[in-house]
Tab-separated table of C-alpha atoms in Angstrom:
chain	number	residue	atom	x	y	z
A	1	MET	CA	7.195	-12.854	18.034
A	2	ILE	CA	4.133	-12.406	16.242
A	3	ASN	CA	3.903	-9.760	13.741
A	4	PHE	CA	0.762	-7.419	13.485
A	5	THR	CA	2.404	-4.090	12.129
A	6	VAL	CA	1.398	-3.097	8.489
A	7	GLY	CA	4.714	-3.760	7.733
A	8	PRO	CA	7.277	-5.572	7.077
A	9	VAL	CA	4.767	-8.549	8.274
A	10	GLN	CA	5.504	-12.046	8.777
A	11	SER	CA	6.027	-14.152	5.046
A	12	ASP	CA	5.404	-17.814	3.877
A	13	ASP	CA	8.627	-20.307	3.784
A	14	CYS	CA	9.224	-20.014	0.146
A	15	VAL	CA	10.381	-16.097	0.592
A	16	LYS	CA	12.110	-16.857	3.825
A	17	ALA	CA	13.982	-19.784	2.243
A	18	ILE	CA	15.238	-17.532	-0.671
A	19	GLY	CA	16.836	-14.720	2.072
A	20	ALA	CA	18.871	-16.844	3.297
A	21	GLN	CA	20.740	-17.761	0.206
A	22	ASP	CA	23.392	-15.857	-0.858
A	23	THR	CA	22.156	-12.824	-3.791
A	24	PRO	CA	23.169	-14.165	-7.079
A	25	TYR	CA	24.396	-12.126	-9.749
A	26	PHE	CA	21.510	-10.849	-11.612
A	27	ARG	CA	22.366	-10.264	-15.516
A	28	THR	CA	21.429	-13.249	-17.064
A	29	ASP	CA	18.442	-14.975	-18.721
A	30	GLU	CA	17.044	-16.988	-15.691
A	31	PHE	CA	17.423	-13.843	-14.013
A	32	SER	CA	15.748	-11.766	-16.513
A	33	GLN	CA	12.640	-14.255	-17.391
A	34	VAL	CA	11.702	-13.927	-12.961
A	35	MET	CA	11.375	-10.484	-13.556
A	36	LEU	CA	8.983	-11.004	-16.655
A	37	GLU	CA	6.953	-13.047	-14.969
A	38	ASN	CA	6.796	-10.173	-11.794
A	39	GLU	CA	5.805	-7.760	-14.623
A	40	ALA	CA	2.802	-10.487	-15.810
A	41	LEU	CA	1.418	-11.793	-12.733
A	42	VAL	CA	1.254	-7.782	-11.219
A	43	LYS	CA	-0.314	-6.356	-14.388
A	44	GLU	CA	-2.998	-9.055	-13.807
A	45	PHE	CA	-4.012	-9.182	-10.160
A	46	ALA	CA	-4.101	-5.190	-10.935
A	47	HIS	CA	-5.825	-6.399	-13.421
A	48	ALA	CA	-4.401	-4.293	-15.155
A	49	PRO	CA	-5.445	-2.808	-19.004
A	50	GLU	CA	-4.330	-3.718	-22.607
A	51	GLY	CA	-0.935	-2.737	-23.024
A	52	SER	CA	-0.396	-2.266	-19.398
A	53	ARG	CA	3.674	-2.059	-18.449
A	54	THR	CA	5.753	-3.199	-14.946
A	55	VAL	CA	8.193	-1.496	-13.493
A	56	PHE	CA	10.174	-1.901	-9.821
A	57	VAL	CA	11.552	0.468	-7.943
A	58	THR	CA	14.522	-0.423	-5.532
A	59	GLY	CA	13.254	1.530	-2.539
A	60	SER	CA	10.866	2.495	-0.116
A	61	GLY	CA	7.327	3.510	-1.565
A	62	THR	CA	8.238	6.657	-0.466
A	63	ALA	CA	10.242	6.005	-3.877
A	64	ALA	CA	7.638	4.949	-6.131
A	65	MET	CA	4.974	7.987	-4.858
A	66	GLU	CA	8.242	9.969	-5.833
A	67	ALA	CA	8.401	8.424	-9.820
A	68	SER	CA	5.093	8.693	-10.004
A	69	VAL	CA	4.795	12.473	-9.086
A	70	ILE	CA	7.822	13.498	-11.516
A	71	ASN	CA	7.542	11.435	-14.554
A	72	THR	CA	3.361	11.499	-15.481
A	73	LEU	CA	3.172	15.048	-13.887
A	74	ASP	CA	4.198	19.000	-14.600
A	75	SER	CA	3.533	21.936	-14.111
A	76	ASN	CA	0.803	21.953	-16.486
A	77	ASP	CA	-1.344	19.954	-14.630
A	78	LYS	CA	-3.868	21.118	-12.701
A	79	ALA	CA	-4.041	17.876	-8.942
A	80	LEU	CA	-5.816	17.192	-6.812
A	81	VAL	CA	-5.263	15.003	-3.767
A	82	VAL	CA	-6.871	13.730	-0.837
A	83	ASN	CA	-5.266	14.261	2.039
A	84	GLY	CA	-7.292	12.625	4.853
A	85	GLY	CA	-3.189	11.355	7.278
A	86	SER	CA	0.224	10.426	7.268
A	87	PHE	CA	0.099	9.684	3.211
A	88	GLY	CA	-1.941	12.000	1.913
A	89	ALA	CA	0.185	13.803	3.104
A	90	ARG	CA	3.250	12.546	1.288
A	91	PHE	CA	1.434	12.739	-1.441
A	92	VAL	CA	0.762	17.201	-0.810
A	93	GLN	CA	4.721	17.053	0.182
A	94	LEU	CA	5.558	15.726	-2.867
A	95	LEU	CA	3.573	18.027	-5.311
A	96	GLU	CA	5.002	21.181	-3.860
A	97	LEU	CA	8.825	19.516	-3.994
A	98	HIS	CA	8.571	19.580	-7.762
A	99	GLY	CA	6.313	22.279	-8.163
A	100	ILE	CA	3.252	21.039	-9.476
A	101	PRO	CA	-0.133	22.890	-9.695
A	102	HIS	CA	-2.168	21.268	-6.980
A	103	THR	CA	-5.754	21.590	-4.598
A	104	VAL	CA	-5.417	19.331	-1.232
A	105	ILE	CA	-9.071	18.267	-0.218
A	106	GLU	CA	-8.704	18.520	3.189
A	107	LEU	CA	-10.675	15.756	5.059
A	108	GLU	CA	-10.798	14.833	9.162
A	109	ARG	CA	-8.528	12.321	10.182
A	110	GLY	CA	-10.679	8.398	9.411
A	111	CYS	CA	-13.007	10.409	7.579
A	112	PRO	CA	-14.214	8.935	3.988
A	113	LEU	CA	-13.836	10.567	1.726
A	114	THR	CA	-18.161	11.688	0.463
A	115	SER	CA	-19.527	13.005	-2.624
A	116	GLU	CA	-19.480	16.447	-1.403
A	117	ASP	CA	-15.798	16.252	-0.924
A	118	LEU	CA	-15.473	16.229	-4.384
A	119	ALA	CA	-18.851	18.140	-5.579
A	120	PRO	CA	-16.454	21.515	-5.600
A	121	TYR	CA	-13.916	20.312	-7.993
A	122	GLU	CA	-16.491	18.909	-10.337
A	123	ASN	CA	-15.769	20.792	-13.891
A	124	GLN	CA	-13.211	22.845	-12.593
A	125	GLY	CA	-10.094	22.084	-15.129
A	126	TYR	CA	-8.329	19.901	-12.698
A	127	THR	CA	-6.266	16.753	-14.746
A	128	ALA	CA	-4.827	14.833	-12.389
A	129	PHE	CA	-6.543	13.198	-9.432
A	130	LEU	CA	-3.928	11.827	-6.327
A	131	VAL	CA	-5.421	9.451	-3.749
A	132	ASN	CA	-3.569	6.775	-0.982
A	133	ILE	CA	-6.678	4.354	-1.637
A	134	HIS	CA	-6.466	2.782	1.735
A	135	GLU	CA	-4.902	5.506	4.461
A	136	THR	CA	-2.996	2.975	6.742
A	137	SER	CA	-2.295	5.343	9.298
A	138	THR	CA	-5.700	6.051	9.892
A	139	GLY	CA	-7.089	2.194	8.548
A	140	ILE	CA	-9.284	4.116	5.969
A	141	ARG	CA	-10.120	2.124	2.656
A	142	TYR	CA	-11.736	5.307	0.257
A	143	ASN	CA	-13.889	4.141	-2.408
A	144	PRO	CA	-13.032	3.499	-5.497
A	145	GLU	CA	-16.163	3.411	-7.622
A	146	LEU	CA	-16.899	7.548	-6.022
A	147	ILE	CA	-13.516	8.069	-6.823
A	148	SER	CA	-13.756	6.610	-10.410
A	149	GLU	CA	-16.846	8.414	-11.666
A	150	PHE	CA	-15.683	11.566	-10.787
A	151	CYS	CA	-12.385	11.139	-12.454
A	152	LYS	CA	-13.953	9.423	-15.452
A	153	ARG	CA	-16.907	12.874	-15.086
A	154	ASN	CA	-14.034	15.101	-15.359
A	155	ASP	CA	-11.795	13.526	-17.433
A	156	LEU	CA	-8.936	13.100	-14.440
A	157	TYR	CA	-5.326	11.134	-15.323
A	158	LEU	CA	-5.845	9.041	-11.629
A	159	ILE	CA	-2.632	7.926	-9.794
A	160	VAL	CA	-3.988	5.540	-6.064
A	161	ASP	CA	-0.701	4.717	-3.623
A	162	ALA	CA	-2.331	1.612	-3.096
A	163	ILE	CA	1.038	0.043	-0.940
A	164	SER	CA	-1.385	-1.039	1.987
A	165	SER	CA	-4.301	-2.203	-0.414
A	166	PHE	CA	-3.148	-4.251	-3.396
A	167	LEU	CA	-3.742	-8.197	-2.525
A	168	ALA	CA	-5.584	-6.841	1.042
A	169	ASP	CA	-8.706	-5.134	-0.979
A	170	PRO	CA	-10.729	-4.707	-4.379
A	171	LEU	CA	-8.606	-3.507	-6.960
A	172	ASP	CA	-9.359	-3.528	-10.298
A	173	MET	CA	-7.244	-0.875	-12.896
A	174	GLU	CA	-8.859	-1.114	-15.214
A	175	GLU	CA	-12.892	-0.682	-13.775
A	176	TRP	CA	-11.191	1.589	-12.157
A	177	GLY	CA	-9.702	4.058	-15.075
A	178	ALA	CA	-6.718	4.662	-13.091
A	179	GLY	CA	-3.682	5.144	-14.656
A	180	ILE	CA	-0.770	4.114	-12.317
A	181	VAL	CA	-0.843	2.215	-9.525
A	182	LEU	CA	1.804	1.758	-6.864
A	183	THR	CA	2.406	-1.234	-4.091
A	184	GLY	CA	5.613	-2.133	-2.074
A	185	SER	CA	7.396	-5.458	-1.395
A	186	GLN	CA	6.643	-5.219	2.513
A	187	LYS	CA	2.959	-5.090	3.093
A	188	ALA	CA	0.083	-8.061	1.605
A	189	LEU	CA	3.681	-9.408	-1.123
A	190	ALA	CA	3.862	-9.972	2.062
A	191	CYS	CA	8.451	-9.759	0.935
A	192	PRO	CA	11.442	-7.512	3.062
A	193	PRO	CA	10.709	-4.098	2.513
A	194	GLY	CA	13.495	-2.989	-0.296
A	195	ILE	CA	10.798	-2.918	-3.901
A	196	SER	CA	7.922	-0.084	-4.976
A	197	VAL	CA	6.263	-1.548	-7.712
A	198	VAL	CA	4.568	0.734	-9.947
A	199	VAL	CA	1.548	-0.999	-12.736
A	200	LEU	CA	1.545	2.067	-15.763
A	201	ALA	CA	-1.657	2.067	-18.152
A	202	PRO	CA	-1.410	3.220	-21.591
A	203	ALA	CA	-2.325	6.538	-20.313
A	204	ALA	CA	0.902	6.967	-18.021
A	205	LEU	CA	2.900	5.250	-19.995
A	206	GLU	CA	1.792	8.866	-22.953
A	207	ARG	CA	2.723	11.174	-19.800
A	208	VAL	CA	6.200	8.854	-20.038
A	209	GLU	CA	7.229	9.799	-23.397
A	210	ARG	CA	6.316	13.334	-23.058
A	211	ILE	CA	7.139	14.912	-19.617
A	212	PRO	CA	10.779	15.596	-19.880
A	213	MET	CA	12.552	13.305	-16.526
A	214	LYS	CA	15.226	15.136	-14.877
A	215	CYS	CA	16.330	12.523	-12.144
A	216	MET	CA	18.039	9.523	-13.258
A	217	TYR	CA	17.782	6.480	-10.656
A	218	LEU	CA	13.698	7.267	-11.088
A	219	ASP	CA	12.574	7.725	-14.401
A	220	PHE	CA	10.329	6.084	-15.368
A	221	GLY	CA	11.428	5.394	-19.332
A	222	LEU	CA	14.425	3.524	-18.080
A	223	LEU	CA	12.859	1.221	-16.062
A	224	LEU	CA	10.402	0.811	-18.888
A	225	GLU	CA	13.414	0.018	-21.343
A	226	ASN	CA	15.221	-2.463	-19.301
A	227	GLY	CA	11.809	-4.259	-18.634
A	228	LEU	CA	11.802	-5.372	-21.484
A	229	ARG	CA	14.354	-7.595	-21.783
A	230	GLY	CA	13.400	-7.947	-17.912
A	231	GLN	CA	15.811	-6.598	-16.483
A	232	THR	CA	16.575	-2.949	-14.265
A	233	PRO	CA	19.187	0.196	-15.409
A	234	PHE	CA	20.875	-0.193	-12.189
A	235	THR	CA	21.708	-2.981	-9.670
A	236	PRO	CA	18.591	-3.985	-7.637
A	237	ALA	CA	17.262	-5.402	-4.820
A	238	VAL	CA	17.759	-8.329	-6.505
A	239	SER	CA	16.977	-11.401	-3.648
A	240	VAL	CA	13.819	-9.057	-3.174
A	241	LEU	CA	12.529	-9.684	-6.941
A	242	LEU	CA	13.446	-13.189	-6.548
A	243	GLN	CA	11.216	-13.320	-2.878
A	244	ILE	CA	8.698	-11.240	-4.984
A	245	ASN	CA	8.409	-14.056	-7.018
A	246	ALA	CA	8.104	-17.191	-5.423
A	247	ARG	CA	5.350	-14.712	-3.130
A	248	LEU	CA	3.003	-14.579	-6.706
A	249	ARG	CA	3.672	-17.949	-8.122
A	250	GLU	CA	2.123	-19.501	-4.588
A	251	LEU	CA	-0.429	-16.843	-4.510
A	252	LYS	CA	-1.778	-18.005	-8.179
A	253	GLU	CA	-1.740	-21.349	-7.009
A	254	ARG	CA	-3.731	-20.325	-3.963
A	255	GLY	CA	-6.787	-18.562	-5.955
A	256	GLY	CA	-4.949	-15.175	-7.389
A	257	ALA	CA	-5.578	-12.351	-5.751
A	258	ILE	CA	-8.784	-12.615	-5.006
A	259	ALA	CA	-8.542	-15.427	-2.906
A	260	GLU	CA	-5.493	-13.435	-0.450
A	261	GLN	CA	-8.491	-11.014	-0.854
A	262	GLU	CA	-10.936	-12.880	0.800
A	263	ARG	CA	-8.506	-14.403	3.818
A	264	CYS	CA	-7.057	-10.741	4.562
A	265	ALA	CA	-10.941	-10.071	4.857
A	266	ALA	CA	-11.586	-13.124	6.620
A	267	LEU	CA	-8.723	-12.615	9.151
A	268	ALA	CA	-9.879	-8.313	9.605
A	269	GLU	CA	-13.508	-9.373	11.239
A	270	ASP	CA	-12.829	-13.143	12.595
A	271	PHE	CA	-9.928	-9.666	14.780
A	272	ARG	CA	-12.709	-7.439	15.364
A	273	ALA	CA	-15.235	-9.627	15.493
A	274	ARG	CA	-12.719	-10.753	18.923
A	275	ILE	CA	-12.080	-7.395	20.299
A	276	ALA	CA	-15.964	-6.630	20.951
A	277	HIS	CA	-15.692	-6.981	24.726
A	278	LEU	CA	-12.533	-4.663	24.339
A	279	PRO	CA	-12.616	-1.031	25.808
A	280	PHE	CA	-11.398	-0.083	22.309
A	281	GLN	CA	-13.233	2.065	18.959
A	282	MET	CA	-12.729	0.935	16.165
A	283	ASN	CA	-13.187	3.347	13.268
A	284	LEU	CA	-15.529	0.646	10.234
A	285	SER	CA	-17.274	3.212	8.920
A	286	SER	CA	-15.097	2.432	5.803
A	287	PRO	CA	-12.473	-0.305	6.919
A	288	SER	CA	-9.512	-2.163	5.142
A	289	ASN	CA	-9.275	-6.546	4.785
A	290	ALA	CA	-5.474	-4.432	5.642
A	291	VAL	CA	-5.001	-2.972	9.749
A	292	THR	CA	-8.498	-2.440	11.733
A	293	SER	CA	-7.242	0.796	13.431
A	294	LEU	CA	-7.903	0.922	17.179
A	295	LEU	CA	-9.060	4.236	19.098
A	296	ALA	CA	-8.238	3.670	23.151
A	297	PRO	CA	-10.041	6.987	24.747
A	298	THR	CA	-8.997	5.352	28.152
A	299	CYS	CA	-5.536	4.302	28.383
A	300	ASP	CA	-1.912	4.565	26.856
A	301	ALA	CA	-1.628	2.841	23.475
A	302	ARG	CA	2.123	3.489	23.488
A	303	GLU	CA	2.233	1.534	27.195
A	304	ILE	CA	0.153	-1.044	25.061
A	305	PHE	CA	2.341	-1.350	22.217
A	306	GLU	CA	5.045	-1.514	24.765
A	307	THR	CA	4.152	-4.100	26.913
A	308	LEU	CA	3.293	-6.340	23.936
A	309	LYS	CA	6.681	-6.081	22.262
A	310	ASP	CA	8.327	-6.223	25.466
A	311	GLU	CA	6.718	-9.475	27.679
A	312	TYR	CA	4.542	-11.084	25.346
A	313	GLY	CA	6.601	-10.997	22.586
A	314	ILE	CA	3.719	-9.080	19.603
A	315	TRP	CA	4.262	-6.324	17.416
A	316	VAL	CA	1.089	-4.463	16.600
A	317	CYS	CA	1.089	-1.347	14.527
A	318	PRO	CA	2.433	1.895	17.002
A	319	ASN	CA	1.058	5.538	15.622
A	320	GLY	CA	2.964	8.849	15.729
A	321	GLY	CA	2.881	12.531	16.730
A	322	ASP	CA	0.115	13.222	18.175
A	323	HIS	CA	-2.083	10.116	18.475
A	324	ALA	CA	1.360	8.172	19.893
A	325	HIS	CA	-0.751	7.650	22.706
A	326	ASP	CA	-4.480	7.646	21.802
A	327	SER	CA	-4.648	4.986	19.065
A	328	PHE	CA	-2.671	2.000	17.801
A	329	ARG	CA	-3.511	-0.258	14.244
A	330	VAL	CA	-3.332	-4.412	14.388
A	331	GLY	CA	-2.496	-5.358	10.611
A	332	HIS	CA	-3.988	-8.552	9.007
A	333	ILE	CA	-1.522	-9.046	6.170
A	334	GLY	CA	1.090	-11.704	5.756
A	335	ASN	CA	1.891	-14.588	7.413
A	336	LEU	CA	-1.163	-14.579	9.997
A	337	THR	CA	-3.652	-16.908	11.168
A	338	VAL	CA	-6.654	-16.846	13.349
A	339	ASP	CA	-4.474	-18.928	16.148
A	340	ASP	CA	-2.597	-15.657	16.146
A	341	ASN	CA	-5.831	-13.336	16.781
A	342	ILE	CA	-6.469	-15.102	19.497
A	343	ALA	CA	-3.166	-14.902	20.915
A	344	LEU	CA	-3.459	-11.553	20.636
A	345	VAL	CA	-6.840	-11.139	21.832
A	346	GLN	CA	-6.028	-13.180	26.017
A	347	ALA	CA	-2.504	-10.756	25.641
A	348	PHE	CA	-4.922	-7.933	25.759
A	349	ASP	CA	-6.908	-9.962	28.679
A	350	ALA	CA	-4.178	-9.990	29.931
A	351	LEU	CA	-3.487	-6.509	29.489
A	352	VAL	CA	-6.614	-5.321	31.698
A	353	GLN	CA	-6.339	-7.657	33.929
A	354	ARG	CA	-3.080	-5.511	34.776
A	355	GLY	CA	-5.024	-2.601	34.628
A	356	ILE	CA	-3.713	-1.668	31.321
A	357	ILE	CA	-5.593	-1.896	29.295
A	358	HIS	CA	-8.964	0.006	31.135
């Protein structure tokens, strides 16, 4: 199978080789050194400010989203949250669940965030801003400079979900003034799912210290304390953390985060050029390098997904809910090549000949 989804994605050989081994015991100096290196490399690739820390949560990206909310926000906050798709809606659900006062900036599906959207909230006493910088469900990447300037003007604590954007798009935590940036192992890190990664700037660390925690497993305080010695408070997904280390070291050798962003961008541009002749609509007003969202108004997107999977050995990323039959997504992260793009476009052309794409 060729995997064009946006997670889990295809892994390099060094990652797969670790997955084929027995999981080692982890309360050792050797594992601690791996974890300390993981922390340092993630901070480097995120351009984290001096004094930042990284924690590794055994759980999906939603665990990191929830942990970021409950560890660094409380009822004294007044948050703004961007909702332009499935994952923006998830942040809204988390704020509601945990009783954080908030206002939702509702965006039309697939539309970028603009200065006009933010203007009503200038100088209105808000304290925090939450955004999925790349709304994975639609392919839209929101303008980080616009958000950063707004947050700095209004002295807002900024939580950035970069789960599918980290390593695929430019990211500078210090320049943006972000308090938290989070990602997951199964996206551009190209490892199996099971670990979510959270980088905390000093502003977030201060909030962790003063906000009482009522959850043991997602307690950043415990994770940070144990992280000082390269450990976690509870049994983590050990093999995935070792795979993350292999992947981070490989990325460092290949030129770091910028080189990987350029590679993803080149794959995305190549794919988008190759499908120009097909009857798909692309929203390229503010695209991420991680994924291309395709509208197929005259086709059945679910049939395209199923046929590619069952007959051509290719996974693309289906949509759910109201958009299951009118759109799908093609990812550009993980161990993909231009030859893979060619294979997918050839399969699309075959579906045109069969009348499935029309």
